[in-house]
Tab-separated table of C-alpha atoms in Angstrom:
chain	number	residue	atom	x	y	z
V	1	UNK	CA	0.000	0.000	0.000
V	2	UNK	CA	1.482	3.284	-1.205
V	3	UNK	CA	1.945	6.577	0.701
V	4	UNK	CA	-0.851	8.082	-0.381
V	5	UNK	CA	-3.193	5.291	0.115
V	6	UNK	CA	-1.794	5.960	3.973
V	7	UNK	CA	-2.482	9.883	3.434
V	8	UNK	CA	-6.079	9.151	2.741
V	9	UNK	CA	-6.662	6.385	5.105
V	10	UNK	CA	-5.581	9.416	7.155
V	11	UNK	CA	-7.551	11.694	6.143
V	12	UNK	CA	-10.760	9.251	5.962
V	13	UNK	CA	-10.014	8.804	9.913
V	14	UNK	CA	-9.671	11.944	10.716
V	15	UNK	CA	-13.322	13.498	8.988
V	16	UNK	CA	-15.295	10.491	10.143
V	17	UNK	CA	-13.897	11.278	13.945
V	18	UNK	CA	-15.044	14.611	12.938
V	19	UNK	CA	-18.220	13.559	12.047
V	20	UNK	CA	-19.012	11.616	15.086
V	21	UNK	CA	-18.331	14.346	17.664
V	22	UNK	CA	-20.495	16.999	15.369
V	23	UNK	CA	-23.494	14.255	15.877
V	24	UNK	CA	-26.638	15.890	17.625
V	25	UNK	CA	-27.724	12.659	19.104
V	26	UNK	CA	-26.902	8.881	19.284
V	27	UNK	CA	-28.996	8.285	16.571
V	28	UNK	CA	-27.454	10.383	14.068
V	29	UNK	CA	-23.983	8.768	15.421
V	30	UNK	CA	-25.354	5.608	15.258
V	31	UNK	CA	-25.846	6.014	11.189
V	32	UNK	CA	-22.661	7.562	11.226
V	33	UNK	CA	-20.889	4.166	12.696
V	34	UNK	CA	-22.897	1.419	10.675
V	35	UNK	CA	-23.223	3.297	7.043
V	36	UNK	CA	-20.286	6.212	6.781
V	37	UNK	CA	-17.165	3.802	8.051
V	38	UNK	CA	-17.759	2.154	5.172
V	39	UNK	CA	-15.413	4.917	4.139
V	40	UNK	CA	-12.382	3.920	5.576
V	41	UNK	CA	-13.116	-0.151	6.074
V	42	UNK	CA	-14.808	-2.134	3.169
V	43	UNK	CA	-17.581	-4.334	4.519
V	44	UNK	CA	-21.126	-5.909	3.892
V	45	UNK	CA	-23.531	-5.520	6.820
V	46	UNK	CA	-22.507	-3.098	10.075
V	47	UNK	CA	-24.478	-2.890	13.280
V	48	UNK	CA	-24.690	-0.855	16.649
V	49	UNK	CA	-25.267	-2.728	19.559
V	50	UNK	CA	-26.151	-0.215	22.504
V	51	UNK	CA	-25.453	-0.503	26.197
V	52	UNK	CA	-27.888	0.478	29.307
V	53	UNK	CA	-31.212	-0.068	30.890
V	54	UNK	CA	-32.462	-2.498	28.338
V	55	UNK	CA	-29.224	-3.476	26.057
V	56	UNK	CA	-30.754	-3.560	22.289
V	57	UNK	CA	-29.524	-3.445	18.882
V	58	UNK	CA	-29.742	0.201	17.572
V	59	UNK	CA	-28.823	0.767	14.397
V	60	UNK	CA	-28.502	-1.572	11.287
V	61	UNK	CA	-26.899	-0.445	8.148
V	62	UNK	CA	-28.957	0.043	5.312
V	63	UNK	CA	-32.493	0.137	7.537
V	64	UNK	CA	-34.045	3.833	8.560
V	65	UNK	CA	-35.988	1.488	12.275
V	66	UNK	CA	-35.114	-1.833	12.584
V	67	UNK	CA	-37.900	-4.144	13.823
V	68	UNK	CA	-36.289	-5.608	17.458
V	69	UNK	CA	-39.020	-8.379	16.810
V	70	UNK	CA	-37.317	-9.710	13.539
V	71	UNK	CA	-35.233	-13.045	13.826
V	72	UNK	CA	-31.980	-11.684	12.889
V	73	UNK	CA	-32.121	-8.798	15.623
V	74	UNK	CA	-33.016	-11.501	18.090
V	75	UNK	CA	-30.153	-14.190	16.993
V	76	UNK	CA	-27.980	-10.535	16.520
V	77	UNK	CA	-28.958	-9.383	20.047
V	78	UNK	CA	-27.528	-12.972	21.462
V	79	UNK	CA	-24.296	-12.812	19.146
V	80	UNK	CA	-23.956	-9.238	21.079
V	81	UNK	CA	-24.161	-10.551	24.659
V	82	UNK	CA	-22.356	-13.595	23.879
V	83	UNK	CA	-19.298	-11.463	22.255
V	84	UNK	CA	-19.305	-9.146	25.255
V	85	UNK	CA	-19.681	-11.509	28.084
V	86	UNK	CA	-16.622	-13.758	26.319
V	87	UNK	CA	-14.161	-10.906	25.692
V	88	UNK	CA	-15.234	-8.104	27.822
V	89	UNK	CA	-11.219	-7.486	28.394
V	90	UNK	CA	-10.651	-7.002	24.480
V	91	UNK	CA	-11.188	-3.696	22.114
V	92	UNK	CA	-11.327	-5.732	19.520
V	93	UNK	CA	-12.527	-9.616	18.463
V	94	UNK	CA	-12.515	-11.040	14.740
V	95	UNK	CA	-15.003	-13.227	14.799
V	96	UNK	CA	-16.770	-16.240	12.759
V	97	UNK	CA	-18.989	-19.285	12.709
V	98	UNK	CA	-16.359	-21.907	14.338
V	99	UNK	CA	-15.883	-19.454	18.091
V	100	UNK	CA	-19.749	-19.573	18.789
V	101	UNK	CA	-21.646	-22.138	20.591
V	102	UNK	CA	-23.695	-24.354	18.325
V	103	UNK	CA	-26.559	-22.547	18.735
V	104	UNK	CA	-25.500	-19.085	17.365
V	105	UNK	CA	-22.712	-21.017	14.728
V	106	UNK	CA	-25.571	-22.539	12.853
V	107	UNK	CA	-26.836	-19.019	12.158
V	108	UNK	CA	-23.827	-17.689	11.385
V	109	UNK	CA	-24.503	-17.867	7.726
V	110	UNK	CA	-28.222	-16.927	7.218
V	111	UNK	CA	-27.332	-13.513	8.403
V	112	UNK	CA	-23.721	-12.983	7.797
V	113	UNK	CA	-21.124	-12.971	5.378
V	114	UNK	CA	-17.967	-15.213	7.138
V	115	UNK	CA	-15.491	-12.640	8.861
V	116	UNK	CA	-16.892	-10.647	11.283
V	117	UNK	CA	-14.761	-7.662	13.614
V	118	UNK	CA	-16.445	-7.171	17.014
V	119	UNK	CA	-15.349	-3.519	18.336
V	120	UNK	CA	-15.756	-2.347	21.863
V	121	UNK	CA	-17.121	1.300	22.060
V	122	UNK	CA	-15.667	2.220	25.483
V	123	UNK	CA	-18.616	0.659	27.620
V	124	UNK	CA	-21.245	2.356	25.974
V	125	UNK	CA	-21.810	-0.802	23.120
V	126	UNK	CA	-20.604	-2.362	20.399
V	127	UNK	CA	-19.783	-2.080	16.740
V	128	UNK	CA	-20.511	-5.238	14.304
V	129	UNK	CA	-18.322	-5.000	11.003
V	130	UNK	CA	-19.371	-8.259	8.872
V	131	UNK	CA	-17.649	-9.051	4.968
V	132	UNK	CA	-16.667	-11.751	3.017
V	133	UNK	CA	-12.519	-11.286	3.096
V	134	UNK	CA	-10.860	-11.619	6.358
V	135	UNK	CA	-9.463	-8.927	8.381
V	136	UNK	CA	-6.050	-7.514	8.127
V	137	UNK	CA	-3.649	-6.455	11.195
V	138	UNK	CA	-3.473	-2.845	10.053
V	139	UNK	CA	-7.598	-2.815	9.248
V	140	UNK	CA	-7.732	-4.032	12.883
V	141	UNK	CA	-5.429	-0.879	13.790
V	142	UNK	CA	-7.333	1.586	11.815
V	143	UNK	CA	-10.683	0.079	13.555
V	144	UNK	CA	-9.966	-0.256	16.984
V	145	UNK	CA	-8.842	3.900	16.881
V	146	UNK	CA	-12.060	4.897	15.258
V	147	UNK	CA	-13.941	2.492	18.152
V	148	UNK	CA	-11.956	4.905	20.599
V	149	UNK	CA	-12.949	7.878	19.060
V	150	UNK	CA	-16.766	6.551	18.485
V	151	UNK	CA	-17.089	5.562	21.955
V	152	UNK	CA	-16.058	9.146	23.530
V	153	UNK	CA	-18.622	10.405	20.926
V	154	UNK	CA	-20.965	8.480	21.936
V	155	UNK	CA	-20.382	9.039	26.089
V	156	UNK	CA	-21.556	12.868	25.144
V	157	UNK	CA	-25.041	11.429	24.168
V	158	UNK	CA	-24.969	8.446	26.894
V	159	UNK	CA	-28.417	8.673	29.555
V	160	UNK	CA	-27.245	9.388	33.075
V	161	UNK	CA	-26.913	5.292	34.258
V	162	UNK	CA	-28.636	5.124	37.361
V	163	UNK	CA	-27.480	2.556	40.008
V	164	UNK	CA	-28.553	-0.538	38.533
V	165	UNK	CA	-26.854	0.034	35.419
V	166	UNK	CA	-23.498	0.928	36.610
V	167	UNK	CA	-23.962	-2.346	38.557
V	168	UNK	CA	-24.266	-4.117	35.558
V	169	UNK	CA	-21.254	-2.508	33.976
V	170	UNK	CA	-19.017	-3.233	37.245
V	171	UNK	CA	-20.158	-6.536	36.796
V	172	UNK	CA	-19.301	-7.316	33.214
V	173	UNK	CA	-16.008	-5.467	33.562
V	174	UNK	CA	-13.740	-8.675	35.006
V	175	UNK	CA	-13.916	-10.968	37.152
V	176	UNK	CA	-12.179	-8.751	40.098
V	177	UNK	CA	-15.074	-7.044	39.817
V	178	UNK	CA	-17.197	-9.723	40.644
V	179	UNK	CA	-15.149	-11.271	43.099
V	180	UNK	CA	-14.562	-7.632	44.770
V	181	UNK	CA	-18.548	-7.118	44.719
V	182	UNK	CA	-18.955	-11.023	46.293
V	183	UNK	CA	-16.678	-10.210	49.108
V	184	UNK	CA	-18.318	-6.096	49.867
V	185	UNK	CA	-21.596	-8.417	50.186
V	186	UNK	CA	-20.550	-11.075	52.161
V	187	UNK	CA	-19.055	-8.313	54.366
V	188	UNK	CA	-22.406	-6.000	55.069
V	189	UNK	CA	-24.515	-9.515	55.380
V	190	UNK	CA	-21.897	-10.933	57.630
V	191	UNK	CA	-23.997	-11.765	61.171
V	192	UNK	CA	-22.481	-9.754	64.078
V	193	UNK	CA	-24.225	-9.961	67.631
V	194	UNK	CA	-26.128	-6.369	67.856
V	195	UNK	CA	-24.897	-4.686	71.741
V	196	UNK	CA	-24.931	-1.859	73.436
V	197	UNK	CA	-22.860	-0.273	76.538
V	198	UNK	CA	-24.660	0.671	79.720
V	199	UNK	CA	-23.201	2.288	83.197
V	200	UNK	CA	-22.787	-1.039	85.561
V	201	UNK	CA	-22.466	-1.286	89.306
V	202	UNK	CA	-21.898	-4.433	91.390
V	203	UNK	CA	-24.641	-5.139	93.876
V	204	UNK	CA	-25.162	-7.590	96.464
V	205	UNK	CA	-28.094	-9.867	95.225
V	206	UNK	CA	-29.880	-10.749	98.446
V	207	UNK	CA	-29.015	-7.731	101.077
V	208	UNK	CA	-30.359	-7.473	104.416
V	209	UNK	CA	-32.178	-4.006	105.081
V	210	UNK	CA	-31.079	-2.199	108.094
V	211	UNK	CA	-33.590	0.559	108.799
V	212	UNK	CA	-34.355	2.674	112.120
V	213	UNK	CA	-36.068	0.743	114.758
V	214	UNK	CA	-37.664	4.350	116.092
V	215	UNK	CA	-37.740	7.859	114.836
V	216	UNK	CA	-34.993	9.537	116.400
V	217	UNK	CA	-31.483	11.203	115.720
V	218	UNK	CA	-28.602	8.909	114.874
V	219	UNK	CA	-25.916	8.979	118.143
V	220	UNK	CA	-22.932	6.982	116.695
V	221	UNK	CA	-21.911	4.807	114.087
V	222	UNK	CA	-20.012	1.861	115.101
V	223	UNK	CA	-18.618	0.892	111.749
V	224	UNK	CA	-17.075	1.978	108.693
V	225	UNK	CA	-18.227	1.818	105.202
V	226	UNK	CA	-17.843	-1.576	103.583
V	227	UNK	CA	-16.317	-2.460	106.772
V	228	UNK	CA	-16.629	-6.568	107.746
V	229	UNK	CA	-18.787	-7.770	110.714
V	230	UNK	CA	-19.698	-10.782	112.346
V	231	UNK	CA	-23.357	-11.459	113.553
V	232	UNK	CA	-23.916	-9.341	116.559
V	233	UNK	CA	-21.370	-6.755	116.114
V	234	UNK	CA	-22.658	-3.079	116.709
V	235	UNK	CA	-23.718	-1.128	113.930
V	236	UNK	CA	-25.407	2.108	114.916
V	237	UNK	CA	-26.894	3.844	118.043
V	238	UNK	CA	-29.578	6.152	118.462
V	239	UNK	CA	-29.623	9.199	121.397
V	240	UNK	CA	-31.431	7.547	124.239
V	241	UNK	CA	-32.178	10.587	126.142
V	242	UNK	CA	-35.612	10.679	125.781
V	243	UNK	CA	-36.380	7.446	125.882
V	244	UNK	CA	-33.926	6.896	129.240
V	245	UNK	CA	-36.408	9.670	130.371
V	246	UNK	CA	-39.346	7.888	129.821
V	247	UNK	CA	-37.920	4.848	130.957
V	248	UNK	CA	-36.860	6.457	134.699
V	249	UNK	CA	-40.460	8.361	134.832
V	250	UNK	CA	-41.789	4.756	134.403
V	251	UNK	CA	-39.756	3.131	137.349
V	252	UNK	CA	-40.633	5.767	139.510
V	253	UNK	CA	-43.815	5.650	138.588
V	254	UNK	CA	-44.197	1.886	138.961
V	255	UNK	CA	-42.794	2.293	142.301
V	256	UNK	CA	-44.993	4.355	143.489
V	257	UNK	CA	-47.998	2.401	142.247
V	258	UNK	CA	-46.577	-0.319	144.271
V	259	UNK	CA	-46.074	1.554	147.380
V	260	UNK	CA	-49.831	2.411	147.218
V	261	UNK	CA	-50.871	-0.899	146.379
V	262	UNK	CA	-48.863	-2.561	149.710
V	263	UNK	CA	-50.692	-0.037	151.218
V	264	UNK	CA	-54.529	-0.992	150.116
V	265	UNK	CA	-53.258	-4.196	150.670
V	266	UNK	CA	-52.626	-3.799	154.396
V	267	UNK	CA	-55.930	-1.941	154.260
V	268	UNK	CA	-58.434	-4.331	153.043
V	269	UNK	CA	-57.406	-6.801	155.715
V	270	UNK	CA	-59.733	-4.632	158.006
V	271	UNK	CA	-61.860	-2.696	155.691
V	272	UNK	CA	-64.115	-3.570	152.739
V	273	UNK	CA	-63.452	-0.206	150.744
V	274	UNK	CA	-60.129	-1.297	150.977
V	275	UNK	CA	-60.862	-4.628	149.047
V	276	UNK	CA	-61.919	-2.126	146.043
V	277	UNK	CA	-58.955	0.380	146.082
V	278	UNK	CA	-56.765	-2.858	146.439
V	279	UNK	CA	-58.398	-4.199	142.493
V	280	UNK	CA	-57.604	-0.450	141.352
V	281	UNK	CA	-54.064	0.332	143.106
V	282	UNK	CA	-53.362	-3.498	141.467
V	283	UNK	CA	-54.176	-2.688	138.113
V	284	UNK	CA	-52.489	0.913	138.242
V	285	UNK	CA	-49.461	-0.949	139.057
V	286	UNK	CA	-49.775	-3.300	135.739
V	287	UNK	CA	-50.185	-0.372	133.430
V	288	UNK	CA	-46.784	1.207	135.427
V	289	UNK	CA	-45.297	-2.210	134.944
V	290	UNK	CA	-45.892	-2.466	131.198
V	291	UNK	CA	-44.899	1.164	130.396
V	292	UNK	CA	-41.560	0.336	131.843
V	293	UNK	CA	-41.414	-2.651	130.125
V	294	UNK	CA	-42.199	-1.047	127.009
V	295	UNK	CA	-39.771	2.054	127.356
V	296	UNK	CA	-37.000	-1.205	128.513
V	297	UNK	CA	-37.147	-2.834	125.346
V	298	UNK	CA	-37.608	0.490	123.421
V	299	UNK	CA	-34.242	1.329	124.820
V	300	UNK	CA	-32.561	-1.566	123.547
V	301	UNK	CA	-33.895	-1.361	120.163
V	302	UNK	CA	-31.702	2.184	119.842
V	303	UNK	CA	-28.359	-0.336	119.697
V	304	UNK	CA	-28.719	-1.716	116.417
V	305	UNK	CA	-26.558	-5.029	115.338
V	306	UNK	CA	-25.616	-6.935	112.759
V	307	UNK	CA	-28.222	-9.827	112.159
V	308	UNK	CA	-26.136	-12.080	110.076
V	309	UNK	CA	-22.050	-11.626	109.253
V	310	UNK	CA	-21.337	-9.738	105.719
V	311	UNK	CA	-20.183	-6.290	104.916
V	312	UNK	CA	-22.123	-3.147	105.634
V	313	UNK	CA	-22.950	-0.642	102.726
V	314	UNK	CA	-23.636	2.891	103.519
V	315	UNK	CA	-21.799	6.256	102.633
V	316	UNK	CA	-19.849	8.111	104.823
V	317	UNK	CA	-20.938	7.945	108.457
V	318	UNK	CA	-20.074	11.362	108.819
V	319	UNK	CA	-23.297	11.419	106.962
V	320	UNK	CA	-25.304	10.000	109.403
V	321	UNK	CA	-24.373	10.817	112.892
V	322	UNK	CA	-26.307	13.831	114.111
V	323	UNK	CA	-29.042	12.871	111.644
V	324	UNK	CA	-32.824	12.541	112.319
V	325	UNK	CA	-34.387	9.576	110.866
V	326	UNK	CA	-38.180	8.446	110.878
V	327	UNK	CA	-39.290	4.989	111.947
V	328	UNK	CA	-38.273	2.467	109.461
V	329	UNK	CA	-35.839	5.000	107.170
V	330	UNK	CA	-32.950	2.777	105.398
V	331	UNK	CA	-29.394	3.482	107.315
V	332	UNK	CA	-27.657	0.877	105.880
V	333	UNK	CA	-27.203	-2.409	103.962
V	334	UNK	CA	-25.995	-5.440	105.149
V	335	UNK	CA	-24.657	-7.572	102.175
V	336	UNK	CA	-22.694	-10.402	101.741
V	337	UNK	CA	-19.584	-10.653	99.421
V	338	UNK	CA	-20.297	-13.906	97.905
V	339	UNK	CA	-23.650	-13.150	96.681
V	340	UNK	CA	-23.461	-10.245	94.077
V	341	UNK	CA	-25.093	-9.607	90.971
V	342	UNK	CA	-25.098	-6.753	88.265
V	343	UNK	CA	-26.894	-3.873	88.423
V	344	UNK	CA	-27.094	-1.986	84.810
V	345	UNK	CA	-28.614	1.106	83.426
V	346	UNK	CA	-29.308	0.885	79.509
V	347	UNK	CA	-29.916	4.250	78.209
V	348	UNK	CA	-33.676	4.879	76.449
V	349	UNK	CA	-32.068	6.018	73.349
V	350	UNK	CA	-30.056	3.076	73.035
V	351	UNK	CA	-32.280	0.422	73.858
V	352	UNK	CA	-32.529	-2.617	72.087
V	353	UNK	CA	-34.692	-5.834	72.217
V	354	UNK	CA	-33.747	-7.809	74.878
V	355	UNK	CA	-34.507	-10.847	76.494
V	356	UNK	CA	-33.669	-12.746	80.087
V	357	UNK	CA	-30.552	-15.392	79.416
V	358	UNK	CA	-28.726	-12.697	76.922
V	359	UNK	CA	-25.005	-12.092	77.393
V	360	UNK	CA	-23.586	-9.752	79.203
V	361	UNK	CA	-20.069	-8.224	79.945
V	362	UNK	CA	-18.857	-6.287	83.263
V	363	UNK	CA	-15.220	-4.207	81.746
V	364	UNK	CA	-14.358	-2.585	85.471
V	365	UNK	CA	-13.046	0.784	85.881
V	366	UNK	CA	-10.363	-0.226	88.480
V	367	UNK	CA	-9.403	-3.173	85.735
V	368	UNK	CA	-8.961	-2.270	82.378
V	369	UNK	CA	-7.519	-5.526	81.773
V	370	UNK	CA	-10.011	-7.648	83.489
V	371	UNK	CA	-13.757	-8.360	82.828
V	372	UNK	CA	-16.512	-10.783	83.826
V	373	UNK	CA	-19.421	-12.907	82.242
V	374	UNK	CA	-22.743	-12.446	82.900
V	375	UNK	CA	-26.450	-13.266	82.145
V	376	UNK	CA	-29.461	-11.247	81.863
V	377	UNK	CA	-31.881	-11.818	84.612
V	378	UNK	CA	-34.327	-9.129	84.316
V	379	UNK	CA	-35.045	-6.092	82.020
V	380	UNK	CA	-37.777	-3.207	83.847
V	381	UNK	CA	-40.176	-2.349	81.440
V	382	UNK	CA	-40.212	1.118	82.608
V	383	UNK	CA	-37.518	3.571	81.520
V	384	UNK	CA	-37.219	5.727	84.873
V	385	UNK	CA	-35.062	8.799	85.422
V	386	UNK	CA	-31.427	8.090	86.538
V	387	UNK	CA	-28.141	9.913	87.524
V	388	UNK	CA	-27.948	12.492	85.202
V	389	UNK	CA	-31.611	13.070	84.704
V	390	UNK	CA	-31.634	10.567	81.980
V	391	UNK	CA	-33.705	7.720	81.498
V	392	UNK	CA	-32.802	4.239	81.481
V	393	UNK	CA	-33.957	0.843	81.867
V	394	UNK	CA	-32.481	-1.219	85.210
V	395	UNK	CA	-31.023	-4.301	84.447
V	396	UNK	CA	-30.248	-6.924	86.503
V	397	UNK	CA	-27.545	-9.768	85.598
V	398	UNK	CA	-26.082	-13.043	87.329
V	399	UNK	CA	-22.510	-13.458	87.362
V	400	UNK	CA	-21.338	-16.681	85.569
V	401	UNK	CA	-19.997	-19.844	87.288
V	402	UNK	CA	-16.287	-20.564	87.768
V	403	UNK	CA	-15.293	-17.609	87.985
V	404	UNK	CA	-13.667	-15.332	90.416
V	405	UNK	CA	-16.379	-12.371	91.570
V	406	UNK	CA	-16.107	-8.852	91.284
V	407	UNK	CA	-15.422	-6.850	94.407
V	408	UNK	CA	-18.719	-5.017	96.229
V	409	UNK	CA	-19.889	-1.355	94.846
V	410	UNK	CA	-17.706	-1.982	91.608
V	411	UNK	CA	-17.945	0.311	88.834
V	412	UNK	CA	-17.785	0.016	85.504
V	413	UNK	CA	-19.147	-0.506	82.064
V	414	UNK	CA	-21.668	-3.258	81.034
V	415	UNK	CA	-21.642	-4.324	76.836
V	416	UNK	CA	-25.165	-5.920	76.575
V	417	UNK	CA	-25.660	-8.323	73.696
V	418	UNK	CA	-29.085	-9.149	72.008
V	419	UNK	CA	-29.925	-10.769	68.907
V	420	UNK	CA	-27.726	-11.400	65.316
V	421	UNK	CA	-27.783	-8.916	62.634
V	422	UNK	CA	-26.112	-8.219	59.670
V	423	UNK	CA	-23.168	-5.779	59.724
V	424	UNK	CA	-24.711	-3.350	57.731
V	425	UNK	CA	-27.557	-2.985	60.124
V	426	UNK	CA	-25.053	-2.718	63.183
V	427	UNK	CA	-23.100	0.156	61.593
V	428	UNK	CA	-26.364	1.841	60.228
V	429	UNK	CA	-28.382	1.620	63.110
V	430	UNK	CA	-27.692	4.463	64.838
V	431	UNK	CA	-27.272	6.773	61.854
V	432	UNK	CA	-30.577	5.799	60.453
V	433	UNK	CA	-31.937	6.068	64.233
V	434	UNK	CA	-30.918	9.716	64.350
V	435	UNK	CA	-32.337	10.578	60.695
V	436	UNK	CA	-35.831	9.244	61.780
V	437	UNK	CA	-35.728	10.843	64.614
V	438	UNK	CA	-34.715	14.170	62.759
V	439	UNK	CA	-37.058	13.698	59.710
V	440	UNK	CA	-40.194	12.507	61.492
V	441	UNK	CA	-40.780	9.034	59.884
């Protein structure tokens, strides 16, 4: 081929490039590609295979509106998706009967002449050059760089792809792809146990009440916080002053009631009145009797033990001495270290469905290191104003078997689990939480 054959090769390229990107429209750049190439490569039959939504055949040379209904556009739609699911990687594929599967092969010749030339338009479709010679290296050349230039042509006149149909082009792109878009799914469906973190104290799980036995003020306290004591051991004293008045007003008043008694007694051995003051004077003296009785054992409810050995809880006693309490007012708690449970407080914005047997995990604020197994006892179905003025459900939780306890009053931070979700749904659920809340679903 001469020089000048080259020049107007050339110059052939260079006005049908020109020609594409001065198209108004796919279609007009569609009759561009399947009737004016013709120009620069010799061929029979041409067609336009276009990309998107619904993947069709376009443009046919030598028809105005080809009929998608007709056999050949069907058996050319399937030579289309075969050739671009087989060599997405490739610009360029010559083509013929004996590379199709039997069921486009026997076809091959009702529709086209034997060498076909499969171009890729830079994701946007394909180009179909069909003739009866076979294709040369530097036709190939000459094709595949007016594909290049068609297919940024044709991105001008492309339809925004929505979603779905970039998904479809990631897809056909490679294998990576696939494999890429296999994995991202597996990842955002991969089951994760949904949990939440709630403020955690250890509490004793069956404590003993120690209220006031009378109203009065608090003398002394005998103990310190969290202090050990063994049954019996003083705890707390109230002032007895009043009381140790009413109980010496009673003796002497019991005394005298049973100086007058002796002396109806003596009485109604001679005189028969004195048989009737001696039934009164005896049952003035019983009343004296039980008031002192009664202001006795008041007294010695003031000293209040310990009814069992454990620790006692309380804050600082500092707290308490001096202080008037009413009758039956809590002072302290007597607890034992062995039996202790988890008390939690799962904020209301962060609650989740939960159910008794869940898991549950104590991380201590004195050990970062250490933390301790759980399970979920009871959930209140009441959110109720906390520390803070928040509101929270109360939680209770029973420390697993086997292993060593957490210390009494403990503070720290609970993770409660609840049921499996997918990954996507743990990251998003907050996020989406707050949108609904700000939107108003």
């Amino acid at each position: 081929m001469g020089h000048a054959d080259r020049s107007r090769e050339l110059a052939t390229l260079l006005q049908l490039l020109h020609r594409a990107r001065e198209a108004d429209g796919a279609e007009r750049l569609g009759f561009v590609m399947v009737n004016e190439t013709q120009h620069l490569l010799p061929y029979r039959q041409a067609a336009f295979w276009r990309e998107g939504l619904r993947a069709h055949v376009a443009v046919l040379s030598g028809l105005a509106e080809p009929d998608p209904t007709a056999p050949y556009l069907q058996w050319l739609s399937a030579l289309f998706r075969h050739l671009a699911k087989e060599d997405a990687d490739r610009l360029s594929v010559c083509c013929d009967a004996s590379i199709l599967p039997e069921a486009l092969a026997e076809e091959w010749a009702h529709w086209l002449p034997e060498h076909g030339l499969w171009l890729k338009l830079d994701g946007h479709g394909a180009l179909l050059l069909a003739r009866d010679l076979p294709w040369s290296e530097y036709e190939i050349q000459l094709a595949e760089e007016l594909a290049h230039g068609y297919g940024h042509a044709l991105r001008q006149h492309a339809p925004r792809r929505d979603w779905t149909a970039l998904a479809k082009t990631w897809l056909r792109e490679g294998h990576r792809r696939k494999r890429l878009l296999i994995a991202a799914l597996l990842v955002v469906c991969f089951p994760v146990r949904l949990s939440v973190l709630a403020r955690a104290e250890v509490v004793p799980s069956d404590p003993i009440l120690l209220r006031a036995p009378v109203s009065g003020v608090i003398d002394k306290v005998a103990v310190l916080p969290n202090q050990p004591v063994r049954r019996g051991a003083a705890l707390f004293d109230l002032d007895a002053t009043v009381l140790s008045s009413q109980l010496a007003l009673a003796k002497e008043e019991a005394s005298a009631a049973e100086e007058s008694f002796r002396a109806s007694a003596q009485l109604a051995l001679t005189d028969d009145k004195g048989k009737l003051a001696l039934a009164q004077d005896r049952a003035k003296l019983e009343e004296k009797d039980i008031s002192a009785d009664f202001a006795r054992r008041e007294l010695k409810r003031l000293h209040v033990t310990a009814p069992a050995d454990g620790v006692v809880v309380f804050s600082d006693r500092n707290d308490w001495q001096g202080k008037a309490v009413a009758l039956g007012e809590k002072v302290m708690t007597l607890a034992d270290p062995a039996k202790v449970e988890l008390a939690a407080w799962l904020p209301a914005a962060e609650a989740i469905d939960l159910e008794p047997g869940g898991k549950v995990t104590l991380y201590p604020n004195a050990t970062p290191f250490q933390s301790y197994e759980a399970t979920l006892q009871r959930v209140s179905y009441k959110a109720e104003a906390g520390e803070g003025n928040l509101l929270a459900y109360r939680l209770q939780a029973r420390f697993a078997a086997g292993q060593r306890l957490p210390l009494l009053g403990q503070m720290g931070t609970a993770r409660v689990y609840g049921d499996w979700v997918p990954l996507a749904y743990y990251a998003l659920r907050r996020p989406l939480t707050a949108a609904r809340q700000w939107l108003g679903w």
